[in-house]
PDB file of C-alpha atoms in Angstrom:
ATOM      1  CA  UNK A  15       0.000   0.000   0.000  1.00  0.00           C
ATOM      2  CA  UNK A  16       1.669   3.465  -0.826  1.00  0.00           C
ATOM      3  CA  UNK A  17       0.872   5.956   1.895  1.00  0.00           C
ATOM      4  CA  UNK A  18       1.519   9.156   0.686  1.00  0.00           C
ATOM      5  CA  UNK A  19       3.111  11.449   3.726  1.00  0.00           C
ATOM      6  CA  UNK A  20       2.644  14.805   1.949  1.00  0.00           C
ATOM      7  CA  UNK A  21      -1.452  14.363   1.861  1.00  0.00           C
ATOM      8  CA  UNK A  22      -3.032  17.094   3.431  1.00  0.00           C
ATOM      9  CA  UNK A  23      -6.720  17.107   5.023  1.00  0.00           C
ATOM     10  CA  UNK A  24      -8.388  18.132   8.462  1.00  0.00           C
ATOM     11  CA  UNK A  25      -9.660  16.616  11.086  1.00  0.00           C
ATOM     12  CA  UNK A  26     -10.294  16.404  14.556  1.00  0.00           C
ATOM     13  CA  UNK A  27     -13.337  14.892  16.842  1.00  0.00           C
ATOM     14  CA  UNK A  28     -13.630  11.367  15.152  1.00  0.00           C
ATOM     15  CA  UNK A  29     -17.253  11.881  16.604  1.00  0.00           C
ATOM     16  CA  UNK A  30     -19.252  14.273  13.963  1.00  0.00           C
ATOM     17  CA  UNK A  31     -19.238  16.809  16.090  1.00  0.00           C
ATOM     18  CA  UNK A  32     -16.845  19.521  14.864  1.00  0.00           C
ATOM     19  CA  UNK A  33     -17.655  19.790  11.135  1.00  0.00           C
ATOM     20  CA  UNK A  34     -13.482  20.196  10.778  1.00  0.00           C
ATOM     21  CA  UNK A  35     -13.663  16.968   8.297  1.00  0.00           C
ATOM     22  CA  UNK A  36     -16.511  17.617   5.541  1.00  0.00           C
ATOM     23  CA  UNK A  37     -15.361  16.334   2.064  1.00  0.00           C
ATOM     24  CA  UNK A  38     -16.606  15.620  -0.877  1.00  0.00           C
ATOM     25  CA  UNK A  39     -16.933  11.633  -1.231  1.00  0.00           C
ATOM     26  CA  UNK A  40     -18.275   9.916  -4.195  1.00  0.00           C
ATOM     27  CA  UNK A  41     -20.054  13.112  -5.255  1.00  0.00           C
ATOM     28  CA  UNK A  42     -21.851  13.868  -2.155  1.00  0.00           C
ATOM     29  CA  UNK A  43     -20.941  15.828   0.498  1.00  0.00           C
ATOM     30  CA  UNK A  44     -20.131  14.271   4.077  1.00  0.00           C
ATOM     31  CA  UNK A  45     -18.053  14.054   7.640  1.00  0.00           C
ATOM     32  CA  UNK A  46     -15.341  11.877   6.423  1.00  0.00           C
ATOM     33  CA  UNK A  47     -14.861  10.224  10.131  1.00  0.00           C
ATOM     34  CA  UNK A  48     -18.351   8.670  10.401  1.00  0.00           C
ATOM     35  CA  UNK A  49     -18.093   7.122   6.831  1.00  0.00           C
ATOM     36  CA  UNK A  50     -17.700   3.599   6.560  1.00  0.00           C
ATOM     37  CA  UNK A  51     -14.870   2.678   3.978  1.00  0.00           C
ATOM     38  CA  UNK A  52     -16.181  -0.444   3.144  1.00  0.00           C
ATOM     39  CA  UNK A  53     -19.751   0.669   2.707  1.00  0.00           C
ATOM     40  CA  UNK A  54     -18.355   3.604   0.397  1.00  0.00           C
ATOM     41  CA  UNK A  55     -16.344   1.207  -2.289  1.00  0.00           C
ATOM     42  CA  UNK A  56     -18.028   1.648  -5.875  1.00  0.00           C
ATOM     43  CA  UNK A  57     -18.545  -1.637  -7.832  1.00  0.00           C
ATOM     44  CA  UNK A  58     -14.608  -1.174  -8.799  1.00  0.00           C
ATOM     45  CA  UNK A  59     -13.563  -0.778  -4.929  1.00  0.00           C
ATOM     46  CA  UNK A  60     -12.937   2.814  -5.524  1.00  0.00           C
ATOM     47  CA  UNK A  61     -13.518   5.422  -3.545  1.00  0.00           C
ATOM     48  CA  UNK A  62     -13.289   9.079  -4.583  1.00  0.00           C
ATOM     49  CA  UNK A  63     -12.462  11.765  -2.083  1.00  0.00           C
ATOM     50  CA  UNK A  64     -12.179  15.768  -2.740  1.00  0.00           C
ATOM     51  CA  UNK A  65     -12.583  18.928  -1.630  1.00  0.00           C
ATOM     52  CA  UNK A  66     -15.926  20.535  -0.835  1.00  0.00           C
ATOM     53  CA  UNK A  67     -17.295  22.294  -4.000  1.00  0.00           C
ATOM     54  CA  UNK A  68     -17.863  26.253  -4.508  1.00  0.00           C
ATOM     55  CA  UNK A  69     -14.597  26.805  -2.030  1.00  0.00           C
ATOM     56  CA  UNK A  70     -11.033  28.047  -3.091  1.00  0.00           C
ATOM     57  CA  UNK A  71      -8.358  25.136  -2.252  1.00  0.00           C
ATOM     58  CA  UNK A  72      -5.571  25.462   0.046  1.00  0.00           C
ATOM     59  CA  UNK A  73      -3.983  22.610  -0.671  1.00  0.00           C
ATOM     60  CA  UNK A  74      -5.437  19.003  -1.881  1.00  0.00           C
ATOM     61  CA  UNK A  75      -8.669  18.432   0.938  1.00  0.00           C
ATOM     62  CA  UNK A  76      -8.167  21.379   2.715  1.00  0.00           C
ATOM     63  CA  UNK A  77     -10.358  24.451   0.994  1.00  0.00           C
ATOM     64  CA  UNK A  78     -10.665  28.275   1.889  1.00  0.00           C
ATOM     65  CA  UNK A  79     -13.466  28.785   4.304  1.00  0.00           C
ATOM     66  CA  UNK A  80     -13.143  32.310   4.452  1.00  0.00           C
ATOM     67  CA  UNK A  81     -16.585  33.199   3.042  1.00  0.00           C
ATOM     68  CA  UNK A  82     -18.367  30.835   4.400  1.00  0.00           C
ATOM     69  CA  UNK A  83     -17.593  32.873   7.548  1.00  0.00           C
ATOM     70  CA  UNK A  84     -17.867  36.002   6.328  1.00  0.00           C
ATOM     71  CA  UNK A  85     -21.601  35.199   5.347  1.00  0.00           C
ATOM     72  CA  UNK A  86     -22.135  33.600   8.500  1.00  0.00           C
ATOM     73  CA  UNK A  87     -21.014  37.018  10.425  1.00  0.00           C
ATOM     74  CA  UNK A  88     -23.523  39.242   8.488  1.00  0.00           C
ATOM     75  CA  UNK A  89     -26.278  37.404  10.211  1.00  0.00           C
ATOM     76  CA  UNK A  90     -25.265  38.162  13.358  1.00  0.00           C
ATOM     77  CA  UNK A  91     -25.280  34.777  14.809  1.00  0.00           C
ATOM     78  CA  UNK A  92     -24.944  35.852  18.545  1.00  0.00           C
ATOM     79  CA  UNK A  93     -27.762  36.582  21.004  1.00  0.00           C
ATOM     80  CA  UNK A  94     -28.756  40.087  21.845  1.00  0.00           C
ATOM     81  CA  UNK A  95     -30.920  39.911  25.320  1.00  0.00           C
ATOM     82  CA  UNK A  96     -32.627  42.538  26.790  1.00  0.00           C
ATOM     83  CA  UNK A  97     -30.273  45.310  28.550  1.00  0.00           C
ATOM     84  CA  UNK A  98     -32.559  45.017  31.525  1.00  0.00           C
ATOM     85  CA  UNK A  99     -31.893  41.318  33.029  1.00  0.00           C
ATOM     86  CA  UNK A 100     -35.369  40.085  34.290  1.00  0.00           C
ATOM     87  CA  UNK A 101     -35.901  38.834  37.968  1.00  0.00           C
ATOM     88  CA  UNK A 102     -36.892  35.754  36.922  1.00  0.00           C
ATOM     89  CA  UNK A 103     -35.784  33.002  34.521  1.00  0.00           C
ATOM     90  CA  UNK A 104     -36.649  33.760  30.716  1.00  0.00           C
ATOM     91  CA  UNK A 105     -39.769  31.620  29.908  1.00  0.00           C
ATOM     92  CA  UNK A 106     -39.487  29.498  26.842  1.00  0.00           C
ATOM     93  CA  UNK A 107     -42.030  26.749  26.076  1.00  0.00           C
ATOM     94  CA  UNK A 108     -40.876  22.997  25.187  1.00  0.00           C
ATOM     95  CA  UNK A 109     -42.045  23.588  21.428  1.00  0.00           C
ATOM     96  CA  UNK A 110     -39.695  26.827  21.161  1.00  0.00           C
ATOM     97  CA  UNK A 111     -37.122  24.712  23.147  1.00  0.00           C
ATOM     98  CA  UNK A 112     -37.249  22.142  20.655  1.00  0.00           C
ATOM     99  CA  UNK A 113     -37.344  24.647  16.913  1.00  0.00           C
ATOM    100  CA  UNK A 114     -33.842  26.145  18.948  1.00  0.00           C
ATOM    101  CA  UNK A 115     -32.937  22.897  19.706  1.00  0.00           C
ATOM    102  CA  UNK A 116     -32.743  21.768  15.966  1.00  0.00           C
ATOM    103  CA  UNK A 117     -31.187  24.420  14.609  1.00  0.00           C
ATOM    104  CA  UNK A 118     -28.174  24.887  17.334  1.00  0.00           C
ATOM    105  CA  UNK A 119     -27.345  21.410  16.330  1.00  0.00           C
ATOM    106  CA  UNK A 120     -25.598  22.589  13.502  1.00  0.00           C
ATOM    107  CA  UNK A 121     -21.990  22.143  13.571  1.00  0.00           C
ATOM    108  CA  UNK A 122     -20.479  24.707  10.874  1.00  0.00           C
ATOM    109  CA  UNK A 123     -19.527  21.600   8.809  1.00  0.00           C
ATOM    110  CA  UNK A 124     -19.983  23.696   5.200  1.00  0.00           C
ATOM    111  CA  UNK A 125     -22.018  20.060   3.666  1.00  0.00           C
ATOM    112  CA  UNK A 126     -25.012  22.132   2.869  1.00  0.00           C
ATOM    113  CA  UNK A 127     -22.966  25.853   1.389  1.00  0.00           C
ATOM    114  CA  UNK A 128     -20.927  23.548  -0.587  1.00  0.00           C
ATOM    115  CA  UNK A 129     -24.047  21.580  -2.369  1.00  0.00           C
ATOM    116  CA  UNK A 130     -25.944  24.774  -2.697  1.00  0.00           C
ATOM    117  CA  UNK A 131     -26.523  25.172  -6.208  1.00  0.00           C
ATOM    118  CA  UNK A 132     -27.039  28.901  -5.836  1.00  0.00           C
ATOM    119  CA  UNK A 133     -24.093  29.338  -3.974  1.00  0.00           C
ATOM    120  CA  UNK A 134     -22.411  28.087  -7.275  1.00  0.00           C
ATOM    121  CA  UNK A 135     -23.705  30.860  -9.218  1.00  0.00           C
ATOM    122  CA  UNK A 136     -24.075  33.742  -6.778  1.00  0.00           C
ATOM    123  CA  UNK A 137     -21.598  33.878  -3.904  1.00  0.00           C
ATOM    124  CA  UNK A 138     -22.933  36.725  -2.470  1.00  0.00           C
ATOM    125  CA  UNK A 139     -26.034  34.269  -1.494  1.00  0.00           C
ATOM    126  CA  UNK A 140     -25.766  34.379   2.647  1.00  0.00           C
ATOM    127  CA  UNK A 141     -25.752  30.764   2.378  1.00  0.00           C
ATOM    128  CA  UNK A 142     -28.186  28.045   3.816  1.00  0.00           C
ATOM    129  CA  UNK A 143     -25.635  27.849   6.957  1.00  0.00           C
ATOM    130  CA  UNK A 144     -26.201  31.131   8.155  1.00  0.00           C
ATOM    131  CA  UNK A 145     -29.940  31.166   7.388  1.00  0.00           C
ATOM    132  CA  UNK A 146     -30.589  28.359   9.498  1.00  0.00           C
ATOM    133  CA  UNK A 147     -28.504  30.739  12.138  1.00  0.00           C
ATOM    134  CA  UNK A 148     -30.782  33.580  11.550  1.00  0.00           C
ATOM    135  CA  UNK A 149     -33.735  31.080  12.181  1.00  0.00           C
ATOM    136  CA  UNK A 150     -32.243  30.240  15.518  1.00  0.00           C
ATOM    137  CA  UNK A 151     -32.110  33.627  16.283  1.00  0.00           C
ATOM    138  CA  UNK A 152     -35.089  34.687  15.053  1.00  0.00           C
ATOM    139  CA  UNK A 153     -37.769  32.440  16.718  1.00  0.00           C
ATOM    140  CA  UNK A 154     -35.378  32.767  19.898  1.00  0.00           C
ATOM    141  CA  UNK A 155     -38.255  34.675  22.514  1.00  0.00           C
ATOM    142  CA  UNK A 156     -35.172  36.366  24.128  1.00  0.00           C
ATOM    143  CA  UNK A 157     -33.778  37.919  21.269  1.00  0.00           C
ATOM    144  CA  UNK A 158     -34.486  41.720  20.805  1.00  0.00           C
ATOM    145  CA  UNK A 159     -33.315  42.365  17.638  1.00  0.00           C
ATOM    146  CA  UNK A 160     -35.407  40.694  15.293  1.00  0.00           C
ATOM    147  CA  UNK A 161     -36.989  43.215  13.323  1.00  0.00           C
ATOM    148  CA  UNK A 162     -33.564  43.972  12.531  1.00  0.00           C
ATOM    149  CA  UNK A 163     -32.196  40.324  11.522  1.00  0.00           C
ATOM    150  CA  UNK A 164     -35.089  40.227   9.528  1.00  0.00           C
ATOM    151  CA  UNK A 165     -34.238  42.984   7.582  1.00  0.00           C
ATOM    152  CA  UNK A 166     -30.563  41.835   7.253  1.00  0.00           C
ATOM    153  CA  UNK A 167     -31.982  38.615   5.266  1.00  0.00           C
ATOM    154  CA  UNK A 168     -34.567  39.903   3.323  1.00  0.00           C
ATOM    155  CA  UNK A 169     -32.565  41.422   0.736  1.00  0.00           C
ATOM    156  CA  UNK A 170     -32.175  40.072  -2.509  1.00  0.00           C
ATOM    157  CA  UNK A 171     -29.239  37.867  -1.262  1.00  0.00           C
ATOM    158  CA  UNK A 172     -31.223  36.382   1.411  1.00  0.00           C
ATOM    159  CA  UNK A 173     -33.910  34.414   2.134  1.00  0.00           C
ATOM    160  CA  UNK A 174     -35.780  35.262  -1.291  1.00  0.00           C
ATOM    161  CA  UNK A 175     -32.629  34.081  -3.251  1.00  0.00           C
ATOM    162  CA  UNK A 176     -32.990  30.453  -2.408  1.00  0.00           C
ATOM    163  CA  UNK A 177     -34.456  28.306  -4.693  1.00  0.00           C
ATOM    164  CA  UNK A 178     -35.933  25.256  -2.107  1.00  0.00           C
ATOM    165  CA  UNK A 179     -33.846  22.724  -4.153  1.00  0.00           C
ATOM    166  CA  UNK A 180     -33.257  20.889  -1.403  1.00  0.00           C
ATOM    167  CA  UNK A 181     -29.378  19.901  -1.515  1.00  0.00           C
ATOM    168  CA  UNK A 182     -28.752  21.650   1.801  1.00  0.00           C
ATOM    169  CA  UNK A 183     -31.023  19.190   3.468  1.00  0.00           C
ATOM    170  CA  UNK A 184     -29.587  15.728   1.721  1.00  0.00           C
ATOM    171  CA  UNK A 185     -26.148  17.048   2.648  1.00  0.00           C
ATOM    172  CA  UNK A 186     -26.477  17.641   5.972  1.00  0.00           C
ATOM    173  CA  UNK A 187     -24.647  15.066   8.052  1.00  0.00           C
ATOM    174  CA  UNK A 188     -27.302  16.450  10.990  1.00  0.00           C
ATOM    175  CA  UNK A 189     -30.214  15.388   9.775  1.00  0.00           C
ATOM    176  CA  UNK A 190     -31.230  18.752   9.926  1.00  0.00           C
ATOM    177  CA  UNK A 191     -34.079  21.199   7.551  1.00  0.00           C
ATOM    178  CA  UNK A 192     -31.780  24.374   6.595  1.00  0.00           C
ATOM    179  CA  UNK A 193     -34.676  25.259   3.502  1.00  0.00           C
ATOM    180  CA  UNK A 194     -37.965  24.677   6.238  1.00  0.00           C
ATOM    181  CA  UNK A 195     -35.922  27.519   8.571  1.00  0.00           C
ATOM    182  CA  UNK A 196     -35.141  29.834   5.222  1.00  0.00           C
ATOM    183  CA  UNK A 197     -39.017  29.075   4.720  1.00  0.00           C
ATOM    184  CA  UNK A 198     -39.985  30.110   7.548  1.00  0.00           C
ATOM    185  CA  UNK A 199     -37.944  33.205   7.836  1.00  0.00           C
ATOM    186  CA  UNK A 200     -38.829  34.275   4.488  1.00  0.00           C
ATOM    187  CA  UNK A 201     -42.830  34.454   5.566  1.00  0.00           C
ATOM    188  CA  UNK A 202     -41.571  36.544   8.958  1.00  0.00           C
ATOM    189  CA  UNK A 203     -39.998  38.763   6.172  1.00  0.00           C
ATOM    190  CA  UNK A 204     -42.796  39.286   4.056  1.00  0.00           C
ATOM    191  CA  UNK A 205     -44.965  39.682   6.689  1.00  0.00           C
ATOM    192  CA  UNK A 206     -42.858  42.505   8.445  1.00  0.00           C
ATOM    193  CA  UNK A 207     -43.275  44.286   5.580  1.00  0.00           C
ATOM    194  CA  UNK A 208     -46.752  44.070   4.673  1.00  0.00           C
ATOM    195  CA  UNK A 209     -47.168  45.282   8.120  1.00  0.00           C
ATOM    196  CA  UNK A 210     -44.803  48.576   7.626  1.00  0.00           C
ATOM    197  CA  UNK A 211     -46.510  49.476   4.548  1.00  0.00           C
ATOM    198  CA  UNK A 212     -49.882  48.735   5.739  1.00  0.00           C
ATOM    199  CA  UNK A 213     -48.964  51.044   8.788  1.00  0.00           C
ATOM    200  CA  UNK A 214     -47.231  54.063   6.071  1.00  0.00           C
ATOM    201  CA  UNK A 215     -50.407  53.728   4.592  1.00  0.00           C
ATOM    202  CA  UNK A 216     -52.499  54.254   7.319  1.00  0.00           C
ATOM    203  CA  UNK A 217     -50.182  57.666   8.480  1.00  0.00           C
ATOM    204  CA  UNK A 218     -50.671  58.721   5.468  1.00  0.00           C
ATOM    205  CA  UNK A 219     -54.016  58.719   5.566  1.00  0.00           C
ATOM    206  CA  UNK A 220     -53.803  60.639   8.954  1.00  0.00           C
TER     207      UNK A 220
END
């Protein structure tokens, strides 16, 4: 067997729990370290590794996350509470614990930016990744700043730019719904502003 010393790739948990190891393997995206070798032969006993799609590479596996990041940042992926800290605990129902619950499970793996077809054409798209951040945020009953976060993904290279293809979902290693959160977002959108211009239209009838 020749080994070759030089090959360069990353990795780290070994438990699909980091996201460092997403690669491209027999044309679908995946964490390398919960793939089964055997199960991934073709009929030839060939398997075919590369780097994730729609990403500069480094150097062989490794590729350029850089705006993967940089979309995830104009979300604002961080929770902004209230100034004021209430005297008691913030009350969040089981169903609200569970929509959070789903979409925190993400691990930053790149699977679903990297099979996004309009990602490929437009990579100014925010990316299914940091939509299903925005979600999180969003629907989180602390969170003071949605009105805001809504408008930050309602622009043209938002929510309304996906195309509900689906890839983001069959690539996730997760199991989880990145296009039902960008749904979901994208009705909060539209209704936001049917309610600004339904309220401009009532001041101007003042």
């Amino acid at each position: 067997t020749e080994i070759d010393g030089s090959l360069t790739f990353r990795k780290s948990c070994r438990h699909a729990i980091c996201g460092s190891c997403a690669m491209n393997v027999n044309g679908s995206n995946d964490l390398v370290c919960h793939r089964n070798l055997a199960e991934s032969l073709d009929h030839k006993g060939v398997v075919t590794i590369k780097p994730l799609p729609y990403l500069p590479v480094i150097k062989d596996l490794v590729v350029d996350r850089s705006s993967f990041w940089e979309q995830y940042k104009r979300v604002k992926p961080w929770l902004v509470p209230p100034e004021t800290v209430p005297e008691k605990e913030f009350r969040v129902s089981p169903e609200e614990v569970a929509a959070l619950h789903n979409a925190e499970t993400c691990i930053m793996c790149g699977a679903c930016y990297s099979s996004c077809q309009v990602i490929a054409m437009n990579k100014e798209y925010i990316g299914p990744h940091a939509l299903l951040k925005s979600f999180l945020r969003i629907i989180d009953p602390r969170d003071t700043i949605v009105g805001e976060r809504l408008e930050d993904v309602g622009g043209d290279d938002g929510v309304y730019r996906c195309h509900t293809i689906f890839n983001c979902i069959d690539a996730c290693p997760k199991g989880l719904n990145p296009t039902e959160a960008i749904e979901t977002v994208r009705k909060l959108a539209q209704k936001r502003v049917a309610m600004e211009e339904a309220r401009a239209e009532r001041q101007k009838n003042l």
